[in-house]
mmCIF file of C-alpha atoms in Angstrom:
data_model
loop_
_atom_site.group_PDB
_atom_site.id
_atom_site.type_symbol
_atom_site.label_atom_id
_atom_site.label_comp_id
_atom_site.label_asym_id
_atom_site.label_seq_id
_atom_site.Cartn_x
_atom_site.Cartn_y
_atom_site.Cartn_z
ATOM 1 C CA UNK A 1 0.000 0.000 0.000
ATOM 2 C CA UNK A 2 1.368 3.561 -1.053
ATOM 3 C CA UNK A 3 2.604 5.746 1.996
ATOM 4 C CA UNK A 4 1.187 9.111 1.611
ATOM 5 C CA UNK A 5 4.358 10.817 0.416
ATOM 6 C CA UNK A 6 4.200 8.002 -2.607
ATOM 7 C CA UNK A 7 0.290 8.988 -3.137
ATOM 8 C CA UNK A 8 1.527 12.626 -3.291
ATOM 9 C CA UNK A 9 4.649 11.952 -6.003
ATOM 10 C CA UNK A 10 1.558 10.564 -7.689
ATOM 11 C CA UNK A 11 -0.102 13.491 -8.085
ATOM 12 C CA UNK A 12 2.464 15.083 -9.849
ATOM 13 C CA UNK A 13 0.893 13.914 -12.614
ATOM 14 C CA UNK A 14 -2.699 14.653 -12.272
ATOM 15 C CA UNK A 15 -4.869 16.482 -15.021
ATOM 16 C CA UNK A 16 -5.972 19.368 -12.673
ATOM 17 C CA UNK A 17 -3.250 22.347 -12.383
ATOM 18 C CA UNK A 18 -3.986 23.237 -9.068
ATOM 19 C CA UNK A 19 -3.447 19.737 -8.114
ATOM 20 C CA UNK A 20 -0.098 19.341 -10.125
ATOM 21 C CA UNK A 21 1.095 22.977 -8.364
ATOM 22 C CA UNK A 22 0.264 21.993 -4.829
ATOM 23 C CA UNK A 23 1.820 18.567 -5.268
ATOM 24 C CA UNK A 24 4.935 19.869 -6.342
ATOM 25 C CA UNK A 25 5.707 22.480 -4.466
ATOM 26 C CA UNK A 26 5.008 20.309 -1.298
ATOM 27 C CA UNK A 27 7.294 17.550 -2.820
ATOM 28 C CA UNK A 28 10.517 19.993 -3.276
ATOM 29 C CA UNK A 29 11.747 19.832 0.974
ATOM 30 C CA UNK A 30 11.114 15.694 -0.108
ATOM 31 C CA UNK A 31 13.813 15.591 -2.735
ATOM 32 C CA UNK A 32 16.197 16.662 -0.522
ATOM 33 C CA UNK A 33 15.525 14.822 2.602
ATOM 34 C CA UNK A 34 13.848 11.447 0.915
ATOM 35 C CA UNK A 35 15.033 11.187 -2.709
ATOM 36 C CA UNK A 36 14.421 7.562 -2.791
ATOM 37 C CA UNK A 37 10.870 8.497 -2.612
ATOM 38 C CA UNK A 38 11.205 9.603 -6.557
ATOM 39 C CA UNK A 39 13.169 6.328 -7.427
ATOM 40 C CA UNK A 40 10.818 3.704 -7.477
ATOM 41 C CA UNK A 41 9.973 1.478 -10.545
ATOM 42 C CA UNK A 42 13.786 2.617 -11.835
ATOM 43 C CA UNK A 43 13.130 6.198 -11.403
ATOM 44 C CA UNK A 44 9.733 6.680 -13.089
ATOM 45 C CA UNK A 45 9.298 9.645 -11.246
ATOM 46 C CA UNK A 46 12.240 11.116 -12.426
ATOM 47 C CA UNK A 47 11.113 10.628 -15.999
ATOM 48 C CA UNK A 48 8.173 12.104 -15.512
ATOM 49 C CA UNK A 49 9.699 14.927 -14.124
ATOM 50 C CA UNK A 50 11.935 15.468 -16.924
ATOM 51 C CA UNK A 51 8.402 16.211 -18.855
ATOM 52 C CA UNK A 52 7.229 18.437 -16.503
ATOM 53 C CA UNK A 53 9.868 21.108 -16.837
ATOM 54 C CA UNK A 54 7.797 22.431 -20.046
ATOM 55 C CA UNK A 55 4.790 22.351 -17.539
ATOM 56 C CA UNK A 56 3.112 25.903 -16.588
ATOM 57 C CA UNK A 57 5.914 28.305 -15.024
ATOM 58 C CA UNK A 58 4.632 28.204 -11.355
ATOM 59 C CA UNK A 59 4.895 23.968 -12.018
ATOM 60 C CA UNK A 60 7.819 24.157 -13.710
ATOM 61 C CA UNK A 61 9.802 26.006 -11.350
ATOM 62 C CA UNK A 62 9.153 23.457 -8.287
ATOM 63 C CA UNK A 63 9.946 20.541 -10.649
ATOM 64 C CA UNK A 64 13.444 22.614 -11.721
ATOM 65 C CA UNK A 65 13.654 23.068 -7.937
ATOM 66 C CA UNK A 66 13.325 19.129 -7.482
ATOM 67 C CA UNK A 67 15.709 17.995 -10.407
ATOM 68 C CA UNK A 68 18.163 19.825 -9.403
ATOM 69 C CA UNK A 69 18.295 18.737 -5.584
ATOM 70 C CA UNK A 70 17.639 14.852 -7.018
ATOM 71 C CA UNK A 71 20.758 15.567 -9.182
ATOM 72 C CA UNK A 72 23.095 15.148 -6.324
ATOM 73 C CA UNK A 73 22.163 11.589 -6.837
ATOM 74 C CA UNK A 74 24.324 9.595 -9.275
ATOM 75 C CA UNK A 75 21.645 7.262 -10.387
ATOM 76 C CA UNK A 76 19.481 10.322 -11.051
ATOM 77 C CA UNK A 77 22.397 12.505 -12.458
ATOM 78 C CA UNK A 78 22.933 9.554 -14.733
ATOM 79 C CA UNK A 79 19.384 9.589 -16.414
ATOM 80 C CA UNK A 80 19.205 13.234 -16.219
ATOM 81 C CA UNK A 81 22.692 14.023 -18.492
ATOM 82 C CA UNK A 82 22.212 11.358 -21.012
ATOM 83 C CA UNK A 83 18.764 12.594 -21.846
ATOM 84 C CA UNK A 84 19.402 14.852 -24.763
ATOM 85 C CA UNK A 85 15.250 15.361 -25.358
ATOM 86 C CA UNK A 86 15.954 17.072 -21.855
ATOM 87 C CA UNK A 87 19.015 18.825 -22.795
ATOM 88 C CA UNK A 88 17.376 20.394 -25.564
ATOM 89 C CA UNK A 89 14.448 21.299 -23.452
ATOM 90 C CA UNK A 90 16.489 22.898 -21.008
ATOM 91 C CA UNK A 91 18.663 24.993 -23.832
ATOM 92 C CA UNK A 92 15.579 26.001 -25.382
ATOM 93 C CA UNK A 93 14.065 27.332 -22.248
ATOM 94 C CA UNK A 94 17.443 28.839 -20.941
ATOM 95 C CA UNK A 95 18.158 30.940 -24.083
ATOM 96 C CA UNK A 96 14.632 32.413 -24.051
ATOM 97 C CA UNK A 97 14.488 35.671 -23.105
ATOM 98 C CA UNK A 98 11.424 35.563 -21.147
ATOM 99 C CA UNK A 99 11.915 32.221 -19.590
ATOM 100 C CA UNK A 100 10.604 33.518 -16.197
ATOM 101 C CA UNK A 101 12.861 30.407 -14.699
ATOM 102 C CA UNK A 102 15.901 30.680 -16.647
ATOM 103 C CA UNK A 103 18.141 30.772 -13.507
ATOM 104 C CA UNK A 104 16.901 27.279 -12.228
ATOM 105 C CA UNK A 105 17.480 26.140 -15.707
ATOM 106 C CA UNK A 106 21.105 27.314 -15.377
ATOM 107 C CA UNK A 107 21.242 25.595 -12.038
ATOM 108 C CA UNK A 108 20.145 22.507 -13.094
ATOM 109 C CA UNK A 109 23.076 22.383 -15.984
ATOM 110 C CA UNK A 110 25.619 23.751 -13.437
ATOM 111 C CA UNK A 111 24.676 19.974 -11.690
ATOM 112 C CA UNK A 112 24.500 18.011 -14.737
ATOM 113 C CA UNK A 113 27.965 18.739 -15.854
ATOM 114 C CA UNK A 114 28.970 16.535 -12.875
ATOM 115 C CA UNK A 115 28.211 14.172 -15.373
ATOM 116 C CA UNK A 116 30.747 14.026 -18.801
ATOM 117 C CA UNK A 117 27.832 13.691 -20.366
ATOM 118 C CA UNK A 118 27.574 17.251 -20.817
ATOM 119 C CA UNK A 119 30.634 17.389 -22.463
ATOM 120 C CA UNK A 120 28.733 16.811 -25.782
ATOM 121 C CA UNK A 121 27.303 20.819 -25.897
ATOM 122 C CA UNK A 122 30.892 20.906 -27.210
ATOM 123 C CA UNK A 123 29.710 19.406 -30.744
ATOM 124 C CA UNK A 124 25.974 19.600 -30.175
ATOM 125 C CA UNK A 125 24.244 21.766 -32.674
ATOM 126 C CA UNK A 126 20.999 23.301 -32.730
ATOM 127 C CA UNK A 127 19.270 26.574 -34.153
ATOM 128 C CA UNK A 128 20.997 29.606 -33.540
ATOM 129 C CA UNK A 129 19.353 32.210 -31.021
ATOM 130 C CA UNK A 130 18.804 34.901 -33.352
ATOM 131 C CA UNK A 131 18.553 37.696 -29.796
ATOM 132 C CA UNK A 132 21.482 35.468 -28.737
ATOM 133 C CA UNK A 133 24.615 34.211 -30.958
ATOM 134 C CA UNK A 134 24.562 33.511 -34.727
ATOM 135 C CA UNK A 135 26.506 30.153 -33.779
ATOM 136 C CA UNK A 136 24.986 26.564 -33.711
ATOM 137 C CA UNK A 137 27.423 25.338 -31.047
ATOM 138 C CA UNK A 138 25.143 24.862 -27.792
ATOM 139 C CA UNK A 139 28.223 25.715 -25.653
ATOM 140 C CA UNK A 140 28.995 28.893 -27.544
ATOM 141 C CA UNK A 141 25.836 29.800 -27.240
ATOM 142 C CA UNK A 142 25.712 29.394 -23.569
ATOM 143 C CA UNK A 143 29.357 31.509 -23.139
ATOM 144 C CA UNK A 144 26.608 34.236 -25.340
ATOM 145 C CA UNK A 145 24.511 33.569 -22.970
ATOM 146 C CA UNK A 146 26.193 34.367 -19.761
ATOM 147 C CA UNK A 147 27.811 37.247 -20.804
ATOM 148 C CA UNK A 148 24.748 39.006 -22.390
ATOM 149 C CA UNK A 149 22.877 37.932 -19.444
ATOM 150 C CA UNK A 150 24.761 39.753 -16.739
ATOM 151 C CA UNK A 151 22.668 41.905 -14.422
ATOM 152 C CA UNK A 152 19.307 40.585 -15.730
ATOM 153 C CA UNK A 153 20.004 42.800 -19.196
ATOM 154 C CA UNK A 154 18.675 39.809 -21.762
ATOM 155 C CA UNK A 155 16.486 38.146 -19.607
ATOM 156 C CA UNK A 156 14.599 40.553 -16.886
ATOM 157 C CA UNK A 157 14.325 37.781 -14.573
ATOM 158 C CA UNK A 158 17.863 35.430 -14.745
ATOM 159 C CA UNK A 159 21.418 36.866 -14.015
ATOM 160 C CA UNK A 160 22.503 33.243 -14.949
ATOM 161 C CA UNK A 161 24.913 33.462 -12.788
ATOM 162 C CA UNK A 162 25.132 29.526 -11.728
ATOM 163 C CA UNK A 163 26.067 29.073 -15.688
ATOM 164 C CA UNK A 164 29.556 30.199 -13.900
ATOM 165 C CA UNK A 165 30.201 26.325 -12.794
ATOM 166 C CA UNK A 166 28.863 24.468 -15.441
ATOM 167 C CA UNK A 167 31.829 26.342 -17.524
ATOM 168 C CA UNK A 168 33.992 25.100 -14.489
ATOM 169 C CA UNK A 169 33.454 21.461 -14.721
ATOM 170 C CA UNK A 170 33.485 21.488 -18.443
ATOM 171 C CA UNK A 171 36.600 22.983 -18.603
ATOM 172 C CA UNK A 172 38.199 20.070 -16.908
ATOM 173 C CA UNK A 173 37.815 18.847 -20.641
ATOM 174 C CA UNK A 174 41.493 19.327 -23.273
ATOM 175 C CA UNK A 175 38.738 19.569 -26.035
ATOM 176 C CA UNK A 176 36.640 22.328 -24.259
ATOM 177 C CA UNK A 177 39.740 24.304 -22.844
ATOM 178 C CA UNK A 178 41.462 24.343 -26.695
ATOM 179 C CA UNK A 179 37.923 25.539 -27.747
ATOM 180 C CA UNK A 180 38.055 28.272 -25.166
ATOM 181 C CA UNK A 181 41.696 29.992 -26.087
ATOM 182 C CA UNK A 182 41.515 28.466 -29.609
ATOM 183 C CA UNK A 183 39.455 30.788 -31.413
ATOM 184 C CA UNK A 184 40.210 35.125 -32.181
ATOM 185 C CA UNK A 185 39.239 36.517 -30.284
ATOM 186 C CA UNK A 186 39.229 33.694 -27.866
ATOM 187 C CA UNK A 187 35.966 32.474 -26.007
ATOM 188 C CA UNK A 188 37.230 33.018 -22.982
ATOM 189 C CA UNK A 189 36.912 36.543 -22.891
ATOM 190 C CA UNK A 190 33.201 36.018 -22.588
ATOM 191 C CA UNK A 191 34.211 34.953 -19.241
ATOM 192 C CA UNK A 192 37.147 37.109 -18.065
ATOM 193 C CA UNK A 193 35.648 40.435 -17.094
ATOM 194 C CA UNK A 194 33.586 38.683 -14.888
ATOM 195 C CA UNK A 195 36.414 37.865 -11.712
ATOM 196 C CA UNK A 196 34.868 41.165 -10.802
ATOM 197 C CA UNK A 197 30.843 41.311 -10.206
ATOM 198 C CA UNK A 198 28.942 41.909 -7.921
ATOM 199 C CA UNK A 199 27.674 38.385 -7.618
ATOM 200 C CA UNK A 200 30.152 35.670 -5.490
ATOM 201 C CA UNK A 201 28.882 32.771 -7.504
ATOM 202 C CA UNK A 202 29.599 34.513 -10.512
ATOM 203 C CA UNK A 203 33.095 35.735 -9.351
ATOM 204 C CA UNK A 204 34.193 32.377 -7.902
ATOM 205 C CA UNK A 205 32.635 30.284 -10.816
ATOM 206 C CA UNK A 206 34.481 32.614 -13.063
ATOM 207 C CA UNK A 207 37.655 32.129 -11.680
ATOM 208 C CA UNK A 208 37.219 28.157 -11.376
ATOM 209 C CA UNK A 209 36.501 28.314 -15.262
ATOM 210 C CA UNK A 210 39.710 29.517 -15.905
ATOM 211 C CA UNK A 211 41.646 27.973 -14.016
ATOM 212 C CA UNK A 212 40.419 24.772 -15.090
ATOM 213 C CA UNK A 213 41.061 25.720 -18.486
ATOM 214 C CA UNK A 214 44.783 26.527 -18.261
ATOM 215 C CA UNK A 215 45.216 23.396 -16.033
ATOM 216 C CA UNK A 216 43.840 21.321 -18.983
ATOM 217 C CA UNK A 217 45.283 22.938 -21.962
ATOM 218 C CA UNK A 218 47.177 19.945 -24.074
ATOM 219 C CA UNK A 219 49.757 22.969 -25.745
ATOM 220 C CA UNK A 220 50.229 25.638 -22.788
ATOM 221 C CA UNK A 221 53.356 27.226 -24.202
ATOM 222 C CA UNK A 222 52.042 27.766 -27.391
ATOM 223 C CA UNK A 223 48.223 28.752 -26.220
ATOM 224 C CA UNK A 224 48.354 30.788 -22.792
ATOM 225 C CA UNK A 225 51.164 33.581 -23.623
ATOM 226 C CA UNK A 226 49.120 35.319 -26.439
ATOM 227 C CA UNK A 227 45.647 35.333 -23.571
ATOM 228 C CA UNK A 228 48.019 37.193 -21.661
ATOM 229 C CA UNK A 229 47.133 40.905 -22.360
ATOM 230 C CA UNK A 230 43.489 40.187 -22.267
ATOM 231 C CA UNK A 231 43.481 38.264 -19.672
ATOM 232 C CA UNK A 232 45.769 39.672 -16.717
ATOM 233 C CA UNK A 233 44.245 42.880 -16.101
ATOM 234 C CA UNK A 234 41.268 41.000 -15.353
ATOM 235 C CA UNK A 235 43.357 38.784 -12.258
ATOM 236 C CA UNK A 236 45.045 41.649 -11.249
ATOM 237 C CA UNK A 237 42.262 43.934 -10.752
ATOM 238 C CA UNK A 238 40.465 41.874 -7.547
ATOM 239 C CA UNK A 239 43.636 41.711 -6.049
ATOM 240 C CA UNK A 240 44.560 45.565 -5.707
ATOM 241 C CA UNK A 241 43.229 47.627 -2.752
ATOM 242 C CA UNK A 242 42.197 51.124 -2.759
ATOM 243 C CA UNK A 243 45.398 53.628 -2.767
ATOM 244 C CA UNK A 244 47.943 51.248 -2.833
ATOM 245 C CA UNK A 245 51.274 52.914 -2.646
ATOM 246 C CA UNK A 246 52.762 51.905 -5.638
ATOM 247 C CA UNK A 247 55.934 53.586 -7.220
ATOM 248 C CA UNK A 248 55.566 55.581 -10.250
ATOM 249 C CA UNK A 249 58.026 53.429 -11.939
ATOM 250 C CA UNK A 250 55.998 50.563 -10.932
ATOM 251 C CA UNK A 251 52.588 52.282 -11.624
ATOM 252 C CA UNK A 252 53.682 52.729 -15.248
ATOM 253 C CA UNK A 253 54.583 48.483 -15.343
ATOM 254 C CA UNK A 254 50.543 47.884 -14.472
ATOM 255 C CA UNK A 255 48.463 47.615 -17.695
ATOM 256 C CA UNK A 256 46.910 50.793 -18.331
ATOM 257 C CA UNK A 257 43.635 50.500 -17.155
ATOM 258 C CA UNK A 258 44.743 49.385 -13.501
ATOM 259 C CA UNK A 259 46.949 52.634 -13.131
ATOM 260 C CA UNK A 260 44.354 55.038 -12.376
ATOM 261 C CA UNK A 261 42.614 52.887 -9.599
ATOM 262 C CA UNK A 262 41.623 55.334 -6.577
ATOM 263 C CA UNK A 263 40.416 55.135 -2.980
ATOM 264 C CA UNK A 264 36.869 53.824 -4.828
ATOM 265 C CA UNK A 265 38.653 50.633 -5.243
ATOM 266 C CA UNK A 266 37.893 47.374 -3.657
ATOM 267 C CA UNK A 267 39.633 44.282 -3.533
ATOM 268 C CA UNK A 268 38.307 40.894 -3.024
ATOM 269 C CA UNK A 269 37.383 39.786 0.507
ATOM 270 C CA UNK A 270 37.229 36.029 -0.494
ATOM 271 C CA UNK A 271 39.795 34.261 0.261
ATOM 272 C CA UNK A 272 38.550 30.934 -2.084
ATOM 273 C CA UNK A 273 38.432 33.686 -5.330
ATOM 274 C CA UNK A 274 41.865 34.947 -4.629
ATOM 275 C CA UNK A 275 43.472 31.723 -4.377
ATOM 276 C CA UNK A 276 41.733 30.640 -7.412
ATOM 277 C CA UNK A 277 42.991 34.090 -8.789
ATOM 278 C CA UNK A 278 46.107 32.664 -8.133
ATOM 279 C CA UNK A 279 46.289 29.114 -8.968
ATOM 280 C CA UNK A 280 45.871 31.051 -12.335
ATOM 281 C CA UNK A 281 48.603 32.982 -12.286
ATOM 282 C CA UNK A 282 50.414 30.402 -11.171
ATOM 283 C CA UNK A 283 49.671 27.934 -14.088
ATOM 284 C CA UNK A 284 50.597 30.647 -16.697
ATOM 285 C CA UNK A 285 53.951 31.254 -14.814
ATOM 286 C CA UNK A 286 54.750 27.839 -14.851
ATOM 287 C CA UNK A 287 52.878 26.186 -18.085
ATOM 288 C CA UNK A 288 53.286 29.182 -20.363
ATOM 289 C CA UNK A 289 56.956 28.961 -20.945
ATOM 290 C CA UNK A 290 59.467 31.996 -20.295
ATOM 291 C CA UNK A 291 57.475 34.035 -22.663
ATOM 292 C CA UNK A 292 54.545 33.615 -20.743
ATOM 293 C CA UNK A 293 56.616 34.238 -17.738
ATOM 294 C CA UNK A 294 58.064 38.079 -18.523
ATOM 295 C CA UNK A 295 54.770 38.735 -19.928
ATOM 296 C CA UNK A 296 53.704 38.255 -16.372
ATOM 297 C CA UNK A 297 56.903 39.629 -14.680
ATOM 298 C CA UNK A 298 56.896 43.118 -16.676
ATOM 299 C CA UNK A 299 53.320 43.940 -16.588
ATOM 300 C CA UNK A 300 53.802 44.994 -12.864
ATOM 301 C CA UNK A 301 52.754 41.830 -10.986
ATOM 302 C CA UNK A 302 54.901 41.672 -8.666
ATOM 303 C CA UNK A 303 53.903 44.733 -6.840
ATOM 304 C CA UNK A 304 50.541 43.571 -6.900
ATOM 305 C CA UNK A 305 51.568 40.513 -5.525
ATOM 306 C CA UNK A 306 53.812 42.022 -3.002
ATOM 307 C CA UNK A 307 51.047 44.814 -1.318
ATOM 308 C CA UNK A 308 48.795 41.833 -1.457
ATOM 309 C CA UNK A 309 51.127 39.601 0.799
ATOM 310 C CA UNK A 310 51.022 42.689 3.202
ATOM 311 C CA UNK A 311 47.298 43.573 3.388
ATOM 312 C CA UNK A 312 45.586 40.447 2.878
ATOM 313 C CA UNK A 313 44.564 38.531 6.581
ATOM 314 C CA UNK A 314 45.065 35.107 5.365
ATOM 315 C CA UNK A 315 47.814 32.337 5.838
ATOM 316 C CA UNK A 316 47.127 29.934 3.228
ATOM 317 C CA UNK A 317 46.413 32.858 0.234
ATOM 318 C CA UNK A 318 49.922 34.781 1.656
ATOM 319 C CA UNK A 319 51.187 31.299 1.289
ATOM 320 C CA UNK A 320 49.882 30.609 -2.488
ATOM 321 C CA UNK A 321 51.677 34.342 -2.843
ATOM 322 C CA UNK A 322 54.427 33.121 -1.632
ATOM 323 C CA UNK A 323 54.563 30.569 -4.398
ATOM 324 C CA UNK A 324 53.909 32.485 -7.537
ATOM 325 C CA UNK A 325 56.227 34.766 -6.291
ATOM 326 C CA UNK A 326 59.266 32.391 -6.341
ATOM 327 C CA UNK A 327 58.574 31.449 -10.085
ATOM 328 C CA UNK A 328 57.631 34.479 -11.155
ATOM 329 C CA UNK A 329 60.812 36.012 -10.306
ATOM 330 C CA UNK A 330 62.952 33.362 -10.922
ATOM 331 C CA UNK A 331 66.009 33.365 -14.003
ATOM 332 C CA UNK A 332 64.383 31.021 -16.641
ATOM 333 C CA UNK A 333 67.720 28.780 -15.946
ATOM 334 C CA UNK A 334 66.533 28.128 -12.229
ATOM 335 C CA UNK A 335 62.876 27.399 -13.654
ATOM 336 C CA UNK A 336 62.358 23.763 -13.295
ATOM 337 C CA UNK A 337 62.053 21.846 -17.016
ATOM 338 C CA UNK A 338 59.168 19.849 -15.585
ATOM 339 C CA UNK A 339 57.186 22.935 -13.819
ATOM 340 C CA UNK A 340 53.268 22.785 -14.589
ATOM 341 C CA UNK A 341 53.198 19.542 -16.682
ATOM 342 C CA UNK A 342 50.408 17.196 -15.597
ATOM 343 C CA UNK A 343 50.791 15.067 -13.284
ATOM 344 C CA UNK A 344 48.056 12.627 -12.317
ATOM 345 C CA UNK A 345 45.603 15.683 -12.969
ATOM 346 C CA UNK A 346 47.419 18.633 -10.916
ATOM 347 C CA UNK A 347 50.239 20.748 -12.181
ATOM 348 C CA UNK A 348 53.459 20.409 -9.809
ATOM 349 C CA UNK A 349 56.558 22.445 -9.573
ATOM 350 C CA UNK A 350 58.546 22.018 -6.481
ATOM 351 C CA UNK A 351 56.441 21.966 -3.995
ATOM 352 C CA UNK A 352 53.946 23.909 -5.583
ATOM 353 C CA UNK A 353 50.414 22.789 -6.655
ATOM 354 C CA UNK A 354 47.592 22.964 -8.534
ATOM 355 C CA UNK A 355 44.815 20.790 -9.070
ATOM 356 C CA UNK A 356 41.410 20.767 -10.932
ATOM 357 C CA UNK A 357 39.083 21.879 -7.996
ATOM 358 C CA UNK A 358 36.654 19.488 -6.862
ATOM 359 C CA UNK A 359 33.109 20.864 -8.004
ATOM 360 C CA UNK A 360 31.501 18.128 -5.939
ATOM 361 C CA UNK A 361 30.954 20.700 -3.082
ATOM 362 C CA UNK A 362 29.167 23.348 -5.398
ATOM 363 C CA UNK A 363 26.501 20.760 -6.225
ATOM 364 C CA UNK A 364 23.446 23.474 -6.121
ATOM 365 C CA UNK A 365 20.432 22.584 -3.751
ATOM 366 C CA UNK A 366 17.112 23.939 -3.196
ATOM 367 C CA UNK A 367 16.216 24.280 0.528
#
């Protein structure tokens, strides 16, 4: 005999709205505390879930709100990743413009690409987004996505902010980091501006997304020293306080948009970003060769790096400081032959190491 919560999972699926509305939104504390509830009969709940995300907003949005807490569970990631009639629902939905639940939508992917499943938006196609990107790469269109969607300005009710980690765990990928820094200009700069927001989960997912991508890049020598110019002012800006008493000699290293920063400045409080800021640093110090190096070194890092050692309340980021330091202003005789190659999936040089953060803990839930 079916236990009341089992009778309500049940009506999920019944013909009056009302009915479907109230079931779901009473089922969404459920899929966090009982998921096995939506398991039975090999997760027929789950598939008929999967349907219901094209169901009335108000419906929708609790079912989003349930997928994405059941998507913590591997069986349920499993069926939810390989199923591309939901993958195209989702993308359809997400690059609307008046998708009143884009932002669960962009959730629910940031979960999925637990799953390398997900690394097919790489070479999935589909119609272009004419208000979006002329491209018919999913992913591309997604990178469109997130940077035309900042501050709610293509969709009025998504920041897509959480699209921040799906780029994270996807860039764990050789094929999706060479896509990234491959093209001119590179898709990466969609995501670059971005280690400065006003959103955290935008700023940290940001800065995961790129580090990922230099960790996994199969020709770093070659591919990271021409991002370079684009790309440092970008790190360096979080990690400069207001009125820092730079030299003028040293002032006039800094690229040019960093040397007019005034007392309206603010540097990053969290201690996760900056050390993310610099596991990136870091990996173009020691993966992109001794050109990548002095392009570092003369673009006035080291200043940046020292007032930041000085000013910044935390052992383990003065630490990490510490580190880039050493190779950064190191001869390129005394830099190590074997610095940043891959090692069992971290980059090592001397003691020194980076690793492809563990996205596990960033698994979004509804509470």
């Amino acid at each position: 005999m079916p236990t009341e919560l089992e009778e309500l999972v049940e009506f999920l699926y019944h013909g009056n709205t009302q009915i479907r509305q109230i079931a779901a939104e009473n089922l969404v504390p459920y899929s966090k505390t009982q998921p096995s509830v939506f398991k039975a009969n090999q997760l027929t709940p789950v598939k008929d879930l999967k349907l219901l995300v094209k169901d009335y907003a108000p419906i929708a949005r609790h079912v989003l709100e349930i997928l994405i807490n059941l998507s913590t569970e591997s069986d349920v990631l499993a069926s939810l990743a390989g199923d591309s009639s939901l993958l195209e629902s989702v993308l359809f939905r997400i690059t609307n413009p008046k998708e009143v639940n884009a932002d669960l939508f962009a959730m629910l992917l940031a979960n999925l690409a637990k799953s390398d499943l997900l690394s097919r938006l790489l070479t999935l196609e589909r119609k272009p987004v004419s208000s979006l990107s002329e491209s018919p790469i999913a992913l591309t269109q997604l990178l469109t996505l997130y940077a035309k969607g900042a501050n709610k300005s293509y969709n009025p009710e998504a920041s897509f902010d959480y699209l921040a980690y799906l780029f994270a765990d996807l860039a764990k990928f050789s094929s999706i980091a060479t896509y990234l820094t491959g093209s001119s200009p590179p898709l990466i700069n969609l995501l670059t501006p971005f280690t400065v927001h006003s959103s955290h989960p935008r700023r940290l997912g940001t800065a995961s997304a790129i580090r990922n991508t230099f960790l996994s890049l199969p020709s770093p020598k070659t591919s990271l020293p021409p991002l370079i110019p684009s790309i440092l002012p970008c790190l360096l800006y979080p990690l400069i306080g207001p009125d820092l008493p730079f030299s003028d000699a040293e002032t006039e290293l800094l690229p040019l948009e960093l040397q007019y920063l005034g007392s309206e400045q603010k540097q990053e409080t969290d201690p996760e970003i900056v050390g993310t800021i610099l596991d990136i640093l870091f990996l173009i110090l020691a993966r992109g060769g001794e050109e990548g190096r002095m392009a570092v070194k003369h673009r006035g890092t080291y200043a940046v790096l020292r007032e930041l050692h000085l000013n910044f309340d935390n052992e383990e980021v003065r630490d990490k400081v510490d580190r880039v330091i050493q190779i950064l202003m190191k001869e390129e005789a005394e830099v190590p032959a074997e610095a940043g190659k891959d090692s069992g999936g971290g980059m090592v040089t001397g003691e020194a190491q980076v690793e492809h953060e563990d996205e596990e803990e960033k698994m979004i839930q509804i509470f």
